[in-house]
Short mmCIF file of C-alpha atoms and ligand atoms in Angstrom, two decimals:
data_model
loop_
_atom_site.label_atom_id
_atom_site.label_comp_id
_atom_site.label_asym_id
_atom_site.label_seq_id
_atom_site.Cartn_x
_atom_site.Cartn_y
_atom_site.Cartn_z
CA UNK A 1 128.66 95.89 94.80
CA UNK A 2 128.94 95.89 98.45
CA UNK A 3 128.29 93.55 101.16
CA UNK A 4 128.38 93.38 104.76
CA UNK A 5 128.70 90.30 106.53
CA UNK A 6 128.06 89.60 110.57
CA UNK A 7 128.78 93.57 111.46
CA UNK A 8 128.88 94.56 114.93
CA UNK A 9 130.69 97.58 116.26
CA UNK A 10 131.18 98.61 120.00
CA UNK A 11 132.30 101.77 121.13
CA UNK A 12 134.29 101.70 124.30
CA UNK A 13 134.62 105.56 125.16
CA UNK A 14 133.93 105.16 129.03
CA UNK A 15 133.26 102.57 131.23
CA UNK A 16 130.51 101.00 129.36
CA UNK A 17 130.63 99.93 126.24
CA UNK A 18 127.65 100.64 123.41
CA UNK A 19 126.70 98.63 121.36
CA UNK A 20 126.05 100.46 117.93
CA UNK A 21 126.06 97.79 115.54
CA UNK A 22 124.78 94.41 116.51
CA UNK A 23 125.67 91.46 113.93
CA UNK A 24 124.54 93.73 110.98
CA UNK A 25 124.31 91.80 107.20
CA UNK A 26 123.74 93.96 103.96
CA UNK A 27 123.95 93.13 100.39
CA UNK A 28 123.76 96.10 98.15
CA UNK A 29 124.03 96.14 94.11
CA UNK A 30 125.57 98.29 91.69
CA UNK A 31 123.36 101.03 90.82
CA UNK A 32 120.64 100.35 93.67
CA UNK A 33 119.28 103.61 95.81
CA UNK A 34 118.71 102.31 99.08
CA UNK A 35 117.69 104.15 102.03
CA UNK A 36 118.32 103.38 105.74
CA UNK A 37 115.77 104.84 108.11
CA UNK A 38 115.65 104.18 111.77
CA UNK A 39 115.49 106.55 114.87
CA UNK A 40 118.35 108.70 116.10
CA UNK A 41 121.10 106.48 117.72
CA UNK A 42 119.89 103.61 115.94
CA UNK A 43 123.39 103.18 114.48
CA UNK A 44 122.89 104.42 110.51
CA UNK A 45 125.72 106.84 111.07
CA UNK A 46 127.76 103.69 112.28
CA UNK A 47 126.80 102.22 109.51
CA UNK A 48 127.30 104.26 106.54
CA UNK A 49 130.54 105.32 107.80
CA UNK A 50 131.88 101.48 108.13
CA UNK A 51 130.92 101.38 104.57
CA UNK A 52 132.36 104.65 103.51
CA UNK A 53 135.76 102.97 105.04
CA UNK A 54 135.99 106.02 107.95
CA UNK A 55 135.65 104.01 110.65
CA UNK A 56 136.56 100.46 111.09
CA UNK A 57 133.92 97.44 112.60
CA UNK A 58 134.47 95.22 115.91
CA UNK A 59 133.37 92.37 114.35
CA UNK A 60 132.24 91.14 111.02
CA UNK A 61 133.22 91.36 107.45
CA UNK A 62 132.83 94.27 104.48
CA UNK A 63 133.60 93.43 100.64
CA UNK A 64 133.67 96.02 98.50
CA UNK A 65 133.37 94.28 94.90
CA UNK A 66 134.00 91.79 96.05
CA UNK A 67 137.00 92.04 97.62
CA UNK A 68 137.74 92.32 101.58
CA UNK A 69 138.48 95.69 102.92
CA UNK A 70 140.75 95.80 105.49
CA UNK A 71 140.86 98.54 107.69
CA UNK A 72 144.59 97.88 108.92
CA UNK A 73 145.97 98.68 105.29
CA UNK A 74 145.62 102.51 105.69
CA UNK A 75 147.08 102.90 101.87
CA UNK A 76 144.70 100.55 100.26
CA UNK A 77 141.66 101.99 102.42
CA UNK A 78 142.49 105.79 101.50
CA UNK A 79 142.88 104.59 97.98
CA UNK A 80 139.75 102.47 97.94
CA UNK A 81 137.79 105.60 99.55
CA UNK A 82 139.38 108.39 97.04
CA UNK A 83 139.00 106.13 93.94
CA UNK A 84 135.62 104.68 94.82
CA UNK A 85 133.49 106.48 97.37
CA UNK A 86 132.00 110.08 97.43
CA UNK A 87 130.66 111.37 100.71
CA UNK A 88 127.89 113.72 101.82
CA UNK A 89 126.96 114.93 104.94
CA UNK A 90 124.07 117.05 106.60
CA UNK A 91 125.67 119.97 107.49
CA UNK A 92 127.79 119.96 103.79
CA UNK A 93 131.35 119.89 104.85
CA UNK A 94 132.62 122.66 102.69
CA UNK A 95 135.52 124.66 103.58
CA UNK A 96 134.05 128.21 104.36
CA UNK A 97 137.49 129.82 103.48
CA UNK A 98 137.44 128.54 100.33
CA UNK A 99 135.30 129.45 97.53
CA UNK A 100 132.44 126.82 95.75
CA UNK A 101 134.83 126.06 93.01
CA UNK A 102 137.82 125.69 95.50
CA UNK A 103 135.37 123.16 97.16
CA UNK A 104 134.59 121.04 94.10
CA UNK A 105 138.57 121.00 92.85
CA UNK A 106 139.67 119.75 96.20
CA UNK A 107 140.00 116.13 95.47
CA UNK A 108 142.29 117.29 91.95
CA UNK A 109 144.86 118.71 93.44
CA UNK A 110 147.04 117.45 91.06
CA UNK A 111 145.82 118.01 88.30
CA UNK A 112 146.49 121.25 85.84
CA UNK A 113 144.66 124.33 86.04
CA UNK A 114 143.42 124.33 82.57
CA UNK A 115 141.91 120.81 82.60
CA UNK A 116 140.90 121.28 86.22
CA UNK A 117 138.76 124.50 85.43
CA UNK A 118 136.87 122.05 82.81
CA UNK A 119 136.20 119.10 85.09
CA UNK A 120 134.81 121.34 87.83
CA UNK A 121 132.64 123.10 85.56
CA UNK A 122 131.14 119.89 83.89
CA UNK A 123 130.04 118.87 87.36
CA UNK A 124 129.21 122.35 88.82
CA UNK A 125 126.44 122.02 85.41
CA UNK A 126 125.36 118.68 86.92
CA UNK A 127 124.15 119.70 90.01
CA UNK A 128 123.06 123.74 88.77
CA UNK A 129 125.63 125.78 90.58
CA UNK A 130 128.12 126.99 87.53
CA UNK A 131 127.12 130.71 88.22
CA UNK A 132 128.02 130.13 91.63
CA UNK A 133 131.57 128.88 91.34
CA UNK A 134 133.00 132.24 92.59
CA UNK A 135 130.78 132.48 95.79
CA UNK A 136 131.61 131.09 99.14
CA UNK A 137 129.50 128.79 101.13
CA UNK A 138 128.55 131.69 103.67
CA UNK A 139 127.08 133.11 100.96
CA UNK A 140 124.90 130.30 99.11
CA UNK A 141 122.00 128.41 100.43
CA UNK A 142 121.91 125.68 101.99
CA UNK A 143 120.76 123.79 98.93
CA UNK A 144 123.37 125.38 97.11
CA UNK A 145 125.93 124.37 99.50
CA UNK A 146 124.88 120.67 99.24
CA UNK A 147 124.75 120.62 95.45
CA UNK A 148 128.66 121.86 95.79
CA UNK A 149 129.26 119.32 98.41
CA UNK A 150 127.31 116.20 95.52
CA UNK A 151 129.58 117.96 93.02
CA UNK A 152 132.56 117.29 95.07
CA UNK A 153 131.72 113.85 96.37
CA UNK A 154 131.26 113.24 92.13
CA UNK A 155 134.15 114.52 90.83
CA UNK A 156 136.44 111.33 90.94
CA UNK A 157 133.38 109.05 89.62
CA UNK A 158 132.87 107.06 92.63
CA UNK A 159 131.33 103.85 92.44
CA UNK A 160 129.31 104.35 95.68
CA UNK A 161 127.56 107.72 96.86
CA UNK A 162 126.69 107.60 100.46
CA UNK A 163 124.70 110.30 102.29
CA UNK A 164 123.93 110.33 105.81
CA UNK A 165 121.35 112.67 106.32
CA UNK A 166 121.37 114.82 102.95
CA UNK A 167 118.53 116.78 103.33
CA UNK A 168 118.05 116.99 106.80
CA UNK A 169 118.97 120.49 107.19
CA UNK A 170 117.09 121.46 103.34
CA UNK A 171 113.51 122.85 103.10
CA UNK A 172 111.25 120.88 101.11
CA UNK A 173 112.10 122.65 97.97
CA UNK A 174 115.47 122.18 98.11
CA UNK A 175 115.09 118.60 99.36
CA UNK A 176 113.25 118.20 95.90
CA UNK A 177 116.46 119.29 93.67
CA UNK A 178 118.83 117.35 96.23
CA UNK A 179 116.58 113.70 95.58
CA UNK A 180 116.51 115.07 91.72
CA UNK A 181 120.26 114.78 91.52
CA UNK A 182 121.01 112.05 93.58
CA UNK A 183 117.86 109.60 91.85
CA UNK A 184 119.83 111.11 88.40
CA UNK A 185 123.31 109.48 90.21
CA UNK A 186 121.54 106.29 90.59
CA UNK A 187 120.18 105.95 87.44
CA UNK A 188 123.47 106.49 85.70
CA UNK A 189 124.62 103.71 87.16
CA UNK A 190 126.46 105.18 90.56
CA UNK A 191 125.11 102.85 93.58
CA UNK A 192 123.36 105.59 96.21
CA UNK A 193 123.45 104.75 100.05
CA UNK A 194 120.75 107.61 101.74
CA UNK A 195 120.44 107.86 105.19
CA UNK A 196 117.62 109.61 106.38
CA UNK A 197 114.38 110.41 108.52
CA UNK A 198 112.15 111.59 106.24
CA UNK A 199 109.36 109.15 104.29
CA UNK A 200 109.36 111.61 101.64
CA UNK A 201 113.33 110.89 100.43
CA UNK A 202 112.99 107.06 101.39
CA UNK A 203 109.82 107.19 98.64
CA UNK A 204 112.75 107.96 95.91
CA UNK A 205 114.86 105.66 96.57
CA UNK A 206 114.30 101.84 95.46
CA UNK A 207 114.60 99.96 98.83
CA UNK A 208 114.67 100.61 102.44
CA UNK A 209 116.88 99.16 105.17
CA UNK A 210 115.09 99.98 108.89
CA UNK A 211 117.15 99.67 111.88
CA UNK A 212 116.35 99.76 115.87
CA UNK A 213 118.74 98.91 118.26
CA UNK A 214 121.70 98.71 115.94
CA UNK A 215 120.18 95.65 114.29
CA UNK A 216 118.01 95.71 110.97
CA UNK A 217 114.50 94.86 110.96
P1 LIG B 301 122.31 107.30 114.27
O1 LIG B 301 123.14 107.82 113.15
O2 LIG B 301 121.31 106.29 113.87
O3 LIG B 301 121.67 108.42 115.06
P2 LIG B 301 124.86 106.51 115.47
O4 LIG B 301 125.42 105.50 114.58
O5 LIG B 301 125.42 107.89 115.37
O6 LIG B 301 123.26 106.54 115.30
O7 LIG B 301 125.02 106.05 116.98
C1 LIG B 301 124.68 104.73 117.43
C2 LIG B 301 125.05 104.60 118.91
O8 LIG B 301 126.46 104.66 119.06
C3 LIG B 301 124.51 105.72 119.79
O9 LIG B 301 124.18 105.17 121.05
C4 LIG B 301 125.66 106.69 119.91
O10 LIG B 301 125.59 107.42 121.09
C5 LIG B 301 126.85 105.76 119.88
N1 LIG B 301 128.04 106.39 119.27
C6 LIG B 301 128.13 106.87 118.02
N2 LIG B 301 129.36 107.32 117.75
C7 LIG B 301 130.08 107.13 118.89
C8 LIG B 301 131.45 107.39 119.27
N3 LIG B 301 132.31 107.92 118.40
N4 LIG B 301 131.81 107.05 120.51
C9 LIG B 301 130.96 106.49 121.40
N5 LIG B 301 129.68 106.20 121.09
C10 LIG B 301 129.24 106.52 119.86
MG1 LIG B 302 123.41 109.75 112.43
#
């Protein structure tokens, strides 16, 4: 599914340089939940977003199906990201002017209002939140907030799901229905990259990837 090969990245902000990935190779296959775990500034964030195509490597190569992406073909890498990668994030992302099912529809905005209103209900009734379509964030939780943000990262049927810290703002209820959905993702099928700290979301997930130092161990 994906596959990283010899992945370093350096980040050259000031004067010296930091070294967040260090020579970094990854297989992952379709369907697999993996989790990477690692302490803060280990370089998962690096990580997850090389393979989300957000930010490009220094070094080192990154097949998605098989197929090279390269990061100086901006077309092909928005393309590759809208068509085949869904995105979630601690903190949610959601547009706090916007309602929940302004949130979800984002990624159609082409598409007509009728058949819109149908596709963002189906997936507001995956993840539990159809009542809530008419709310805005500021006025869900912050589990409800995140099962807006999975329905949006859904909506185009990605091939990959990464997270990068999905729960790490969630009680431990909430956490529950978060790993609920996202083990449901997997098991249809939808490859599930998890970031995270906590031993109790790695548990869920079918493999873990530990990092120190911007290498894997
Ligand atoms: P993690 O997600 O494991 O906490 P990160 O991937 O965010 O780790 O960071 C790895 C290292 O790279 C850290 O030393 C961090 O300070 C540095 N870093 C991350 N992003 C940037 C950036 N945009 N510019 C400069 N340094 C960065
Ligand atoms: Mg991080």
């Amino acid at each position: 599914m994906i596959k990283l090969s010899n992945i370093s990245k350096i980040y050259r902000k000031d004067s010296s340089p930091v070294i967040a990935l260090d020579n970094v190779s990854i297989s992952i296959e379709k369907g697999e939940m993996v989790a990477i775990m690692g302490k803060s500034g280990c370089g998962k964030s690096t990580l997850i977003n090389i393979m989300g195509g957000l930010s490009e490597m220094s070094k080192g190569e990154y097949y998605f199906e098989g197929e090279k992406v390269d990061f100086s073909h901006k077309n092909k890498l928005s393309k590759l990201r809208y068509e085949n990668i869904g995105f979630i994030v601690q903190n949610f992302a959601l547009i706090n002017s916007k309602t929940a099912y302004d949130n979800i529809a984002l990624p159609l905005s082409n598409m007509k209002n009728d058949k819109k209103r149908e596709i963002v209900e189906r997936y507001a009734d995956k993840v539990g939140i159809r009542k809530k379509l008419s709310h805005f964030p500021y006025e869900l939780s912050g589990g409800e907030c995140q099962r807006i943000a999975i329905a949006r990262a859904l909506i185009n049927k990605p091939k990959l799901l990464l997270a990068d810290e999905p729960t790490g703002s969630l009680d431990s209820v909430n956490e529950k229905v978060v790993m609920d959905i996202l083990k449901k993702i997997s098991d249809n099928g939808t490859t599930v990259v998890i970031v995270t700290h906590d031993n109790s979301v790695s548990a869920s997930c079918g493999r873990i990837i530990r990092m120190k130092d911007g290498r894997i161990i």
